[in-house]
Amino acid sequence: MLIIPVKEGENIDRALKRYKRKFDRTKTMKQLRNRKQFTKPSVAKRAQMIKASYVQKLRTQEEVG
């Protein structure tokens, strides 16, 4: 459970923004989405390799010009 202390006279929008930022940092939604369905380790590894090759390709293109 996230607790955001609201200071005396603090704007509620600012406190809400702090709450949202803290919520994003805990990665709660990401965990929920990952647990929603099971992905086989081989599929996860393949996706990771595809992403790594894509990033590597972008970096080499950036170096070349």
JSON list of C-alpha atoms in Angstrom, two decimals, residues 5-42:
[
{"chain": "A", "resi": 5, "resn": "PRO", "atom": "CA", "xyz": [1.80, 12.32, 3.22]},
{"chain": "A", "resi": 6, "resn": "VAL", "atom": "CA", "xyz": [-0.02, 15.52, 2.25]},
{"chain": "A", "resi": 7, "resn": "LYS", "atom": "CA", "xyz": [1.48, 18.61, 3.81]},
{"chain": "A", "resi": 8, "resn": "GLU", "atom": "CA", "xyz": [-0.54, 21.45, 5.29]},
{"chain": "A", "resi": 9, "resn": "GLY", "atom": "CA", "xyz": [-1.74, 23.76, 2.51]},
{"chain": "A", "resi": 10, "resn": "GLU", "atom": "CA", "xyz": [-0.35, 21.55, -0.27]},
{"chain": "A", "resi": 11, "resn": "ASN", "atom": "CA", "xyz": [-2.21, 21.46, -3.55]},
{"chain": "A", "resi": 12, "resn": "ILE", "atom": "CA", "xyz": [-4.08, 18.18, -4.05]},
{"chain": "A", "resi": 13, "resn": "ASP", "atom": "CA", "xyz": [-2.97, 18.01, -7.69]},
{"chain": "A", "resi": 14, "resn": "ARG", "atom": "CA", "xyz": [0.66, 18.03, -6.62]},
{"chain": "A", "resi": 15, "resn": "ALA", "atom": "CA", "xyz": [0.05, 15.23, -4.10]},
{"chain": "A", "resi": 16, "resn": "LEU", "atom": "CA", "xyz": [-1.78, 13.22, -6.76]},
{"chain": "A", "resi": 17, "resn": "LYS", "atom": "CA", "xyz": [1.14, 13.67, -9.14]},
{"chain": "A", "resi": 18, "resn": "ARG", "atom": "CA", "xyz": [3.53, 12.39, -6.43]},
{"chain": "A", "resi": 19, "resn": "TYR", "atom": "CA", "xyz": [1.25, 9.38, -5.91]},
{"chain": "A", "resi": 20, "resn": "LYS", "atom": "CA", "xyz": [1.18, 8.56, -9.62]},
{"chain": "A", "resi": 21, "resn": "ARG", "atom": "CA", "xyz": [4.97, 8.84, -9.88]},
{"chain": "A", "resi": 22, "resn": "LYS", "atom": "CA", "xyz": [5.46, 6.58, -6.86]},
{"chain": "A", "resi": 23, "resn": "PHE", "atom": "CA", "xyz": [2.94, 4.10, -8.28]},
{"chain": "A", "resi": 24, "resn": "ASP", "atom": "CA", "xyz": [4.82, 3.95, -11.59]},
{"chain": "A", "resi": 25, "resn": "ARG", "atom": "CA", "xyz": [8.13, 3.36, -9.81]},
{"chain": "A", "resi": 26, "resn": "THR", "atom": "CA", "xyz": [6.77, 0.35, -7.94]},
{"chain": "A", "resi": 27, "resn": "LYS", "atom": "CA", "xyz": [5.93, -1.32, -11.29]},
{"chain": "A", "resi": 28, "resn": "THR", "atom": "CA", "xyz": [2.67, -2.69, -9.90]},
{"chain": "A", "resi": 29, "resn": "MET", "atom": "CA", "xyz": [0.78, -2.59, -13.19]},
{"chain": "A", "resi": 30, "resn": "LYS", "atom": "CA", "xyz": [3.66, -4.22, -15.04]},
{"chain": "A", "resi": 31, "resn": "GLN", "atom": "CA", "xyz": [3.65, -7.12, -12.57]},
{"chain": "A", "resi": 32, "resn": "LEU", "atom": "CA", "xyz": [-0.12, -7.53, -12.88]},
{"chain": "A", "resi": 33, "resn": "ARG", "atom": "CA", "xyz": [0.06, -7.66, -16.67]},
{"chain": "A", "resi": 34, "resn": "ASN", "atom": "CA", "xyz": [2.89, -10.18, -16.57]},
{"chain": "A", "resi": 35, "resn": "ARG", "atom": "CA", "xyz": [1.00, -12.44, -14.18]},
{"chain": "A", "resi": 36, "resn": "LYS", "atom": "CA", "xyz": [-2.18, -12.27, -16.23]},
{"chain": "A", "resi": 37, "resn": "GLN", "atom": "CA", "xyz": [-0.89, -14.83, -18.69]},
{"chain": "A", "resi": 38, "resn": "PHE", "atom": "CA", "xyz": [2.04, -17.23, -18.68]},
{"chain": "A", "resi": 39, "resn": "THR", "atom": "CA", "xyz": [4.79, -16.87, -21.25]},
{"chain": "A", "resi": 40, "resn": "LYS", "atom": "CA", "xyz": [7.12, -19.76, -21.80]},
{"chain": "A", "resi": 41, "resn": "PRO", "atom": "CA", "xyz": [10.78, -19.06, -20.96]},
{"chain": "A", "resi": 42, "resn": "SER", "atom": "CA", "xyz": [11.81, -19.84, -24.53]}
]
